[in-house]
């Protein structure tokens, strides 16, 4: 079973499908994608994400505020908790820290506060968290530990950081997910990290509409392209494509146990 564990269906560039989400979804299904997790990045757009999940049996969703979103300063813990009660919501996030685009220490404080709120909400409702982290390794790990994120668990999505960071996160019970970035020509260090991730902690994703994998790089990404990520990661691990799909689907179902797979 092939699963796209992280995509943004409310933000897809639908031009190849005459502006219709159904075209992108049909293409994913034709390429063997059996389930998709549509990830929320702003609370004001949560209903759009929820509606997509409610309308399709093979889509689940999350609720959260992305660290690069200006509204991160207004993250509402009660709203995270209340919205997580919908049957389609299987995770809290995405949340986390991004110091690559924001260099201002005051902004970092806002991100950290929001990140902590997400972890506390996840621990309260018993759902995993989806973590975005870039150029913030130490603070990300420290906050996960300080807020007892091992209770809720989660995933470091679209992973591009060091093996050492991945190992520390896995010690907390976290999974590590790879996107199309792992296929990029200049990503040999990331490929080496991917090879060393234990199979029982491995996930794959598109993060569509961003970061389309080779051979689609430069195009708008879509869930169908998780097939390319899966084949590439299978080769890195010396596995058959079908075996890689089986392993990552099992991991997805273990982590996102509320999901309607």
Short mmCIF file of N, CA, C and O in Angstrom, two decimals, residues 126-254:
data_model
loop_
_atom_site.label_atom_id
_atom_site.label_comp_id
_atom_site.label_asym_id
_atom_site.label_seq_id
_atom_site.Cartn_x
_atom_site.Cartn_y
_atom_site.Cartn_z
N UNK A 126 -3.88 13.03 22.74
CA UNK A 126 -3.35 11.73 22.37
C UNK A 126 -3.14 11.52 20.89
O UNK A 126 -3.28 10.41 20.39
N UNK A 127 -2.79 12.61 20.19
CA UNK A 127 -2.48 12.50 18.76
C UNK A 127 -1.02 12.84 18.52
O UNK A 127 -0.42 13.62 19.27
N UNK A 128 -0.42 12.28 17.48
CA UNK A 128 0.98 12.59 17.17
C UNK A 128 1.12 13.99 16.58
O UNK A 128 0.16 14.57 16.08
N UNK A 129 2.35 14.52 16.65
CA UNK A 129 2.62 15.83 16.07
C UNK A 129 3.46 15.69 14.80
O UNK A 129 4.28 14.78 14.67
N UNK A 130 3.21 16.61 13.87
CA UNK A 130 3.98 16.69 12.62
C UNK A 130 4.93 17.88 12.76
O UNK A 130 4.48 19.02 12.91
N UNK A 131 6.24 17.60 12.71
CA UNK A 131 7.24 18.62 13.04
C UNK A 131 8.02 19.06 11.80
O UNK A 131 8.60 18.24 11.09
N UNK A 132 8.02 20.36 11.58
CA UNK A 132 8.86 21.02 10.58
C UNK A 132 10.06 21.59 11.31
O UNK A 132 9.91 22.31 12.29
N UNK A 133 11.27 21.28 10.86
CA UNK A 133 12.45 21.85 11.50
C UNK A 133 13.50 22.16 10.44
O UNK A 133 13.81 21.34 9.58
N UNK A 134 14.02 23.40 10.51
CA UNK A 134 15.07 23.81 9.58
C UNK A 134 16.00 24.79 10.27
O UNK A 134 15.55 25.84 10.77
N UNK A 135 17.27 24.45 10.30
CA UNK A 135 18.30 25.27 10.94
C UNK A 135 17.97 25.56 12.40
O UNK A 135 18.28 26.64 12.92
N UNK A 136 17.31 24.61 13.06
CA UNK A 136 16.91 24.81 14.46
C UNK A 136 17.01 23.49 15.21
O UNK A 136 16.16 23.15 16.02
N UNK A 137 18.07 22.76 14.95
CA UNK A 137 18.20 21.41 15.49
C UNK A 137 18.15 21.38 17.01
O UNK A 137 17.38 20.63 17.62
N UNK A 138 19.02 22.19 17.63
CA UNK A 138 19.13 22.15 19.10
C UNK A 138 17.84 22.56 19.77
O UNK A 138 17.36 21.88 20.69
N UNK A 139 17.24 23.66 19.33
CA UNK A 139 16.00 24.13 19.95
C UNK A 139 14.86 23.15 19.71
O UNK A 139 14.02 22.93 20.61
N UNK A 140 14.80 22.58 18.52
CA UNK A 140 13.73 21.61 18.24
C UNK A 140 13.81 20.43 19.19
O UNK A 140 12.81 20.04 19.82
N UNK A 141 14.98 19.85 19.32
CA UNK A 141 15.15 18.69 20.19
C UNK A 141 14.92 19.05 21.66
O UNK A 141 14.27 18.30 22.40
N UNK A 142 15.43 20.21 22.08
CA UNK A 142 15.24 20.62 23.47
C UNK A 142 13.78 20.79 23.82
O UNK A 142 13.32 20.35 24.89
N UNK A 143 13.02 21.41 22.93
CA UNK A 143 11.59 21.62 23.20
C UNK A 143 10.84 20.29 23.19
O UNK A 143 9.96 20.06 24.03
N UNK A 144 11.16 19.41 22.27
CA UNK A 144 10.52 18.09 22.27
C UNK A 144 10.74 17.39 23.61
O UNK A 144 9.80 16.78 24.16
N UNK A 145 11.95 17.47 24.12
CA UNK A 145 12.27 16.81 25.39
C UNK A 145 11.61 17.52 26.57
O UNK A 145 11.03 16.87 27.45
N UNK A 146 11.69 18.85 26.58
CA UNK A 146 11.14 19.62 27.70
C UNK A 146 9.63 19.48 27.80
O UNK A 146 9.06 19.50 28.91
N UNK A 147 8.97 19.32 26.67
CA UNK A 147 7.50 19.21 26.66
C UNK A 147 7.02 17.76 26.65
O UNK A 147 5.85 17.49 26.45
N UNK A 148 7.94 16.82 26.87
CA UNK A 148 7.58 15.40 26.96
C UNK A 148 6.87 14.90 25.71
O UNK A 148 5.86 14.20 25.78
N UNK A 149 7.44 15.25 24.55
CA UNK A 149 6.81 14.87 23.29
C UNK A 149 6.84 13.37 23.04
O UNK A 149 6.13 12.87 22.15
N UNK A 150 7.63 12.64 23.82
CA UNK A 150 7.61 11.18 23.67
C UNK A 150 6.25 10.60 24.02
O UNK A 150 5.91 9.49 23.60
N UNK A 151 5.43 11.35 24.76
CA UNK A 151 4.09 10.88 25.11
C UNK A 151 3.17 10.82 23.89
O UNK A 151 2.38 9.90 23.75
N UNK A 152 3.26 11.82 23.04
CA UNK A 152 2.40 11.86 21.86
C UNK A 152 3.09 11.25 20.65
O UNK A 152 2.43 10.70 19.76
N UNK A 153 4.41 11.35 20.58
CA UNK A 153 5.13 10.87 19.40
C UNK A 153 4.85 11.75 18.20
O UNK A 153 4.14 12.75 18.29
N UNK A 154 5.43 11.37 17.08
CA UNK A 154 5.22 12.17 15.88
C UNK A 154 6.24 11.87 14.81
O UNK A 154 6.88 10.82 14.82
N UNK A 155 6.41 12.83 13.91
CA UNK A 155 7.30 12.65 12.77
C UNK A 155 8.04 13.94 12.48
O UNK A 155 7.47 15.04 12.58
N UNK A 156 9.33 13.82 12.16
CA UNK A 156 10.07 14.93 11.58
C UNK A 156 9.86 14.83 10.08
O UNK A 156 10.40 13.94 9.42
N UNK A 157 9.03 15.71 9.55
CA UNK A 157 8.63 15.58 8.15
C UNK A 157 9.61 16.29 7.23
O UNK A 157 10.35 17.18 7.65
N UNK A 158 9.62 15.88 5.96
CA UNK A 158 10.48 16.48 4.95
C UNK A 158 11.90 16.66 5.50
O UNK A 158 12.48 17.75 5.45
N UNK A 159 12.45 15.59 6.01
CA UNK A 159 13.68 15.68 6.79
C UNK A 159 14.87 16.06 5.92
O UNK A 159 15.10 15.47 4.86
N UNK A 160 15.66 17.04 6.42
CA UNK A 160 16.88 17.48 5.72
C UNK A 160 18.04 17.70 6.68
O UNK A 160 19.08 18.21 6.28
N UNK A 161 17.85 17.32 7.93
CA UNK A 161 18.86 17.61 8.94
C UNK A 161 19.84 16.44 9.10
O UNK A 161 19.88 15.54 8.27
N UNK A 162 20.59 16.42 10.19
CA UNK A 162 21.66 15.45 10.36
C UNK A 162 21.15 14.11 10.87
O UNK A 162 20.06 14.01 11.47
N UNK A 163 21.98 13.09 10.67
CA UNK A 163 21.67 11.77 11.21
C UNK A 163 21.60 11.83 12.72
O UNK A 163 20.74 11.17 13.34
N UNK A 164 22.46 12.62 13.34
CA UNK A 164 22.47 12.73 14.80
C UNK A 164 21.14 13.27 15.32
O UNK A 164 20.62 12.79 16.33
N UNK A 165 20.58 14.25 14.61
CA UNK A 165 19.28 14.79 15.03
C UNK A 165 18.20 13.72 14.88
O UNK A 165 17.35 13.55 15.75
N UNK A 166 18.22 13.02 13.77
CA UNK A 166 17.24 11.96 13.55
C UNK A 166 17.33 10.91 14.65
O UNK A 166 16.30 10.44 15.16
N UNK A 167 18.54 10.55 15.03
CA UNK A 167 18.72 9.51 16.06
C UNK A 167 18.16 9.98 17.40
O UNK A 167 17.52 9.19 18.12
N UNK A 168 18.38 11.25 17.74
CA UNK A 168 17.84 11.76 19.00
C UNK A 168 16.32 11.79 18.98
O UNK A 168 15.66 11.47 19.97
N UNK A 169 15.76 12.16 17.85
CA UNK A 169 14.30 12.18 17.73
C UNK A 169 13.73 10.76 17.79
O UNK A 169 12.69 10.53 18.42
N UNK A 170 14.40 9.82 17.15
CA UNK A 170 13.91 8.44 17.17
C UNK A 170 13.97 7.86 18.58
O UNK A 170 13.14 7.01 18.94
N UNK A 171 14.92 8.32 19.39
CA UNK A 171 14.97 7.89 20.79
C UNK A 171 13.72 8.33 21.55
O UNK A 171 13.35 7.71 22.56
N UNK A 172 13.08 9.39 21.07
CA UNK A 172 11.82 9.86 21.67
C UNK A 172 10.61 9.18 21.04
O UNK A 172 9.47 9.53 21.36
N UNK A 173 10.86 8.24 20.14
CA UNK A 173 9.78 7.52 19.49
C UNK A 173 9.30 8.13 18.19
O UNK A 173 8.27 7.72 17.65
N UNK A 174 10.05 9.12 17.67
CA UNK A 174 9.62 9.80 16.46
C UNK A 174 10.02 9.04 15.19
O UNK A 174 11.00 8.28 15.19
N UNK A 175 9.25 9.28 14.15
CA UNK A 175 9.54 8.76 12.82
C UNK A 175 10.25 9.84 12.01
O UNK A 175 10.21 11.02 12.38
N UNK A 176 10.86 9.43 10.90
CA UNK A 176 11.57 10.36 10.03
C UNK A 176 11.03 10.17 8.62
O UNK A 176 11.01 9.05 8.10
N UNK A 177 10.58 11.26 8.00
CA UNK A 177 9.94 11.18 6.69
C UNK A 177 10.77 11.90 5.63
O UNK A 177 11.28 13.01 5.87
N UNK A 178 10.87 11.27 4.47
CA UNK A 178 11.66 11.82 3.37
C UNK A 178 10.76 12.21 2.21
O UNK A 178 9.84 11.48 1.85
N UNK A 179 11.09 13.35 1.62
CA UNK A 179 10.34 13.90 0.49
C UNK A 179 11.18 13.80 -0.78
O UNK A 179 12.24 13.17 -0.79
N UNK A 180 10.75 14.49 -1.83
CA UNK A 180 11.47 14.50 -3.09
C UNK A 180 12.87 15.08 -3.00
O UNK A 180 13.70 14.85 -3.89
N UNK A 181 13.17 15.79 -1.91
CA UNK A 181 14.51 16.36 -1.75
C UNK A 181 15.57 15.27 -1.80
O UNK A 181 16.68 15.49 -2.31
N UNK A 182 15.24 14.09 -1.31
CA UNK A 182 16.23 13.01 -1.27
C UNK A 182 16.68 12.59 -2.67
O UNK A 182 17.75 11.99 -2.84
N UNK A 183 15.88 12.93 -3.70
CA UNK A 183 16.22 12.58 -5.08
C UNK A 183 17.07 13.64 -5.76
O UNK A 183 17.57 13.41 -6.87
N UNK A 184 17.25 14.80 -5.13
CA UNK A 184 17.94 15.91 -5.77
C UNK A 184 19.43 15.60 -5.93
O UNK A 184 20.03 14.91 -5.09
N UNK A 185 20.02 16.13 -6.97
CA UNK A 185 21.41 15.83 -7.31
C UNK A 185 22.38 16.15 -6.19
O UNK A 185 23.36 15.43 -5.95
N UNK A 186 22.12 17.26 -5.47
CA UNK A 186 23.07 17.73 -4.45
C UNK A 186 22.76 17.20 -3.06
O UNK A 186 23.23 17.74 -2.06
N UNK A 187 21.96 16.13 -2.95
CA UNK A 187 21.47 15.65 -1.65
C UNK A 187 22.15 14.36 -1.20
O UNK A 187 21.53 13.54 -0.52
N UNK A 188 23.41 14.17 -1.55
CA UNK A 188 24.07 12.90 -1.21
C UNK A 188 24.16 12.69 0.30
O UNK A 188 23.99 11.57 0.79
N UNK A 189 24.41 13.75 1.05
CA UNK A 189 24.48 13.61 2.51
C UNK A 189 23.14 13.16 3.07
O UNK A 189 23.07 12.30 3.97
N UNK A 190 22.06 13.71 2.54
CA UNK A 190 20.73 13.31 2.97
C UNK A 190 20.45 11.86 2.59
O UNK A 190 19.83 11.11 3.36
N UNK A 191 20.90 11.46 1.42
CA UNK A 191 20.72 10.06 1.00
C UNK A 191 21.44 9.11 1.95
O UNK A 191 20.92 8.04 2.30
N UNK A 192 22.64 9.51 2.38
CA UNK A 192 23.38 8.67 3.32
C UNK A 192 22.63 8.56 4.65
O UNK A 192 22.59 7.50 5.27
N UNK A 193 22.03 9.67 5.08
CA UNK A 193 21.21 9.64 6.29
C UNK A 193 20.02 8.72 6.11
O UNK A 193 19.70 7.90 6.98
N UNK A 194 19.35 8.83 4.97
CA UNK A 194 18.18 8.00 4.70
C UNK A 194 18.53 6.52 4.77
O UNK A 194 17.77 5.71 5.31
N UNK A 195 19.68 6.15 4.23
CA UNK A 195 20.11 4.75 4.24
C UNK A 195 20.23 4.20 5.66
O UNK A 195 20.08 3.00 5.89
N UNK A 196 20.51 5.10 6.63
CA UNK A 196 20.77 4.67 8.00
C UNK A 196 19.56 4.75 8.92
O UNK A 196 19.66 4.40 10.09
N UNK A 197 18.43 5.22 8.39
CA UNK A 197 17.22 5.27 9.20
C UNK A 197 16.63 3.86 9.29
O UNK A 197 16.39 3.22 8.26
N UNK A 198 16.38 3.35 10.49
CA UNK A 198 15.77 2.02 10.61
C UNK A 198 14.44 1.95 9.87
O UNK A 198 13.67 2.92 9.87
N UNK A 199 14.18 0.83 9.25
CA UNK A 199 12.97 0.71 8.43
C UNK A 199 11.70 0.91 9.24
O UNK A 199 10.69 1.39 8.71
N UNK A 200 11.72 0.59 10.52
CA UNK A 200 10.51 0.74 11.32
C UNK A 200 10.27 2.18 11.78
O UNK A 200 9.31 2.45 12.50
N UNK A 201 11.14 3.10 11.35
CA UNK A 201 10.96 4.52 11.67
C UNK A 201 10.88 5.38 10.41
O UNK A 201 10.98 6.60 10.48
N UNK A 202 10.66 4.77 9.28
CA UNK A 202 10.75 5.44 7.98
C UNK A 202 9.37 5.74 7.40
O UNK A 202 8.47 4.89 7.40
N UNK A 203 9.21 6.97 6.88
CA UNK A 203 8.00 7.37 6.15
C UNK A 203 8.42 8.08 4.87
O UNK A 203 9.55 8.58 4.75
N UNK A 204 7.49 8.16 3.92
CA UNK A 204 7.71 8.90 2.68
C UNK A 204 6.55 9.86 2.45
O UNK A 204 5.45 9.65 2.94
N UNK A 205 6.83 10.92 1.70
CA UNK A 205 5.84 11.97 1.49
C UNK A 205 6.17 12.75 0.23
O UNK A 205 7.26 12.61 -0.34
N UNK A 206 5.22 13.61 -0.17
CA UNK A 206 5.51 14.54 -1.27
C UNK A 206 5.73 15.97 -0.77
O UNK A 206 6.51 16.72 -1.34
N UNK A 207 5.01 16.37 0.28
CA UNK A 207 4.94 17.78 0.69
C UNK A 207 4.39 18.63 -0.46
O UNK A 207 4.70 19.82 -0.56
N UNK A 208 3.65 18.00 -1.35
CA UNK A 208 3.07 18.72 -2.49
C UNK A 208 2.18 19.86 -2.00
O UNK A 208 1.56 19.75 -0.95
N UNK A 209 2.19 20.97 -2.75
CA UNK A 209 2.68 21.16 -4.13
C UNK A 209 4.15 21.57 -4.25
O UNK A 209 4.58 22.03 -5.30
N UNK A 210 4.91 21.38 -3.18
CA UNK A 210 6.31 21.80 -3.16
C UNK A 210 7.24 20.60 -3.40
O UNK A 210 6.88 19.46 -3.20
N UNK A 211 8.47 20.88 -3.84
CA UNK A 211 9.57 19.92 -3.81
C UNK A 211 9.32 18.66 -4.64
O UNK A 211 9.54 17.53 -4.18
N UNK A 212 8.89 18.84 -5.86
CA UNK A 212 8.65 17.68 -6.73
C UNK A 212 9.94 16.88 -6.91
O UNK A 212 11.02 17.45 -7.12
N UNK A 213 9.86 15.56 -6.84
CA UNK A 213 11.06 14.72 -6.97
C UNK A 213 11.52 14.62 -8.42
O UNK A 213 10.77 14.88 -9.36
N UNK A 214 12.77 14.24 -8.60
CA UNK A 214 13.27 13.85 -9.91
C UNK A 214 12.44 12.64 -10.35
O UNK A 214 12.19 11.74 -9.55
N UNK A 215 11.91 12.56 -11.57
CA UNK A 215 12.21 13.38 -12.75
C UNK A 215 11.23 14.54 -12.98
O UNK A 215 11.17 15.07 -14.08
N UNK A 216 10.48 14.92 -11.94
CA UNK A 216 9.48 15.98 -12.09
C UNK A 216 9.94 17.31 -11.52
O UNK A 216 9.15 18.25 -11.42
N UNK A 217 11.21 17.38 -11.12
CA UNK A 217 11.69 18.59 -10.46
C UNK A 217 11.47 19.82 -11.34
O UNK A 217 11.70 19.77 -12.56
N UNK A 218 11.00 20.90 -10.72
CA UNK A 218 10.69 22.11 -11.46
C UNK A 218 9.22 22.24 -11.78
O UNK A 218 8.74 23.31 -12.13
N UNK A 219 8.48 21.14 -11.62
CA UNK A 219 7.04 21.15 -11.82
C UNK A 219 6.34 21.27 -10.47
O UNK A 219 6.95 21.09 -9.42
N UNK A 220 5.06 21.57 -10.53
CA UNK A 220 4.28 21.56 -9.29
C UNK A 220 4.14 20.11 -8.82
O UNK A 220 3.83 19.21 -9.61
N UNK A 221 4.39 19.88 -7.56
CA UNK A 221 4.33 18.53 -7.00
C UNK A 221 2.88 18.11 -6.80
O UNK A 221 1.98 18.95 -6.66
N UNK A 222 2.65 16.81 -6.74
CA UNK A 222 1.32 16.25 -6.52
C UNK A 222 1.47 14.89 -5.85
O UNK A 222 2.53 14.25 -5.94
N UNK A 223 0.43 14.42 -5.16
CA UNK A 223 0.54 13.15 -4.43
C UNK A 223 0.95 11.95 -5.28
O UNK A 223 1.61 11.04 -4.76
N UNK A 224 0.64 11.95 -6.56
CA UNK A 224 1.04 10.83 -7.42
C UNK A 224 2.54 10.62 -7.41
O UNK A 224 3.03 9.49 -7.58
N UNK A 225 3.29 11.71 -7.19
CA UNK A 225 4.75 11.62 -7.27
C UNK A 225 5.38 10.97 -6.05
O UNK A 225 6.60 10.76 -6.02
N UNK A 226 4.58 10.62 -5.04
CA UNK A 226 5.14 9.86 -3.91
C UNK A 226 5.64 8.51 -4.39
O UNK A 226 6.51 7.89 -3.77
N UNK A 227 5.12 8.06 -5.53
CA UNK A 227 5.61 6.82 -6.14
C UNK A 227 7.09 6.95 -6.49
O UNK A 227 7.86 6.01 -6.27
N UNK A 228 7.50 8.10 -7.01
CA UNK A 228 8.91 8.32 -7.35
C UNK A 228 9.78 8.35 -6.09
O UNK A 228 10.89 7.80 -6.08
N UNK A 229 9.27 9.00 -5.04
CA UNK A 229 10.01 9.03 -3.78
C UNK A 229 10.16 7.62 -3.22
O UNK A 229 11.24 7.21 -2.80
N UNK A 230 9.06 6.87 -3.27
CA UNK A 230 9.09 5.51 -2.75
C UNK A 230 10.08 4.62 -3.47
O UNK A 230 10.82 3.85 -2.84
N UNK A 231 10.11 4.71 -4.79
CA UNK A 231 11.04 3.88 -5.56
C UNK A 231 12.48 4.26 -5.25
O UNK A 231 13.35 3.39 -5.11
N UNK A 232 12.73 5.56 -5.12
CA UNK A 232 14.09 6.03 -4.85
C UNK A 232 14.55 5.56 -3.47
O UNK A 232 15.69 5.07 -3.31
N UNK A 233 13.69 5.71 -2.47
CA UNK A 233 14.05 5.29 -1.11
C UNK A 233 14.21 3.78 -1.03
O UNK A 233 15.08 3.27 -0.32
N UNK A 234 13.37 3.05 -1.76
CA UNK A 234 13.52 1.59 -1.82
C UNK A 234 14.89 1.20 -2.33
O UNK A 234 15.56 0.32 -1.77
N UNK A 235 15.34 1.87 -3.38
CA UNK A 235 16.67 1.60 -3.94
C UNK A 235 17.78 1.91 -2.93
O UNK A 235 18.76 1.16 -2.82
N UNK A 236 17.63 2.99 -2.19
CA UNK A 236 18.63 3.35 -1.19
C UNK A 236 18.76 2.27 -0.13
O UNK A 236 19.86 2.01 0.39
N UNK A 237 17.66 1.63 0.20
CA UNK A 237 17.65 0.61 1.25
C UNK A 237 17.81 -0.80 0.69
O UNK A 237 17.79 -1.76 1.47
N UNK A 238 17.96 -0.91 -0.62
CA UNK A 238 18.11 -2.23 -1.21
C UNK A 238 16.88 -3.09 -1.10
O UNK A 238 16.97 -4.33 -0.95
N UNK A 239 15.72 -2.45 -1.18
CA UNK A 239 14.44 -3.16 -1.07
C UNK A 239 13.69 -3.11 -2.38
O UNK A 239 13.93 -2.23 -3.22
N UNK A 240 12.75 -4.02 -2.54
CA UNK A 240 11.82 -3.90 -3.66
C UNK A 240 10.87 -2.74 -3.38
O UNK A 240 10.63 -2.37 -2.22
N UNK A 241 10.34 -2.19 -4.45
CA UNK A 241 9.39 -1.08 -4.29
C UNK A 241 8.18 -1.52 -3.46
O UNK A 241 7.75 -0.82 -2.55
N UNK A 242 7.65 -2.70 -3.74
CA UNK A 242 6.47 -3.18 -3.00
C UNK A 242 6.76 -3.35 -1.52
O UNK A 242 5.91 -3.06 -0.67
N UNK A 243 7.96 -3.84 -1.19
CA UNK A 243 8.31 -4.01 0.21
C UNK A 243 8.42 -2.67 0.91
O UNK A 243 7.97 -2.52 2.07
N UNK A 244 9.00 -1.69 0.25
CA UNK A 244 9.10 -0.35 0.84
C UNK A 244 7.72 0.23 1.09
O UNK A 244 7.47 0.82 2.16
N UNK A 245 6.82 0.05 0.14
CA UNK A 245 5.44 0.54 0.33
C UNK A 245 4.78 -0.15 1.51
O UNK A 245 4.08 0.49 2.32
N UNK A 246 4.99 -1.44 1.63
CA UNK A 246 4.41 -2.21 2.74
C UNK A 246 4.93 -1.70 4.08
O UNK A 246 4.15 -1.50 5.03
N UNK A 247 6.23 -1.47 4.17
CA UNK A 247 6.85 -1.02 5.43
C UNK A 247 6.37 0.37 5.80
O UNK A 247 5.98 0.62 6.96
N UNK A 248 6.41 1.30 4.86
CA UNK A 248 6.03 2.68 5.18
C UNK A 248 4.54 2.81 5.46
O UNK A 248 4.12 3.64 6.27
N UNK A 249 3.72 1.99 4.82
CA UNK A 249 2.28 2.01 5.10
C UNK A 249 2.01 1.51 6.52
O UNK A 249 1.18 2.08 7.25
N UNK A 250 2.72 0.47 6.92
CA UNK A 250 2.56 -0.05 8.28
C UNK A 250 3.00 1.00 9.29
O UNK A 250 2.34 1.20 10.32
N UNK A 251 4.11 1.68 9.01
CA UNK A 251 4.58 2.73 9.91
C UNK A 251 3.56 3.87 10.01
O UNK A 251 3.32 4.41 11.10
N UNK A 252 3.01 4.25 8.87
CA UNK A 252 2.00 5.30 8.85
C UNK A 252 0.81 4.91 9.73
O UNK A 252 0.33 5.70 10.55
N UNK A 253 0.35 3.69 9.57
CA UNK A 253 -0.82 3.23 10.33
C UNK A 253 -0.53 3.13 11.82
O UNK A 253 -1.41 3.36 12.65
N UNK A 254 0.71 2.81 12.16
CA UNK A 254 1.10 2.75 13.56
C UNK A 254 1.13 4.14 14.17
O UNK A 254 0.61 4.38 15.28
#
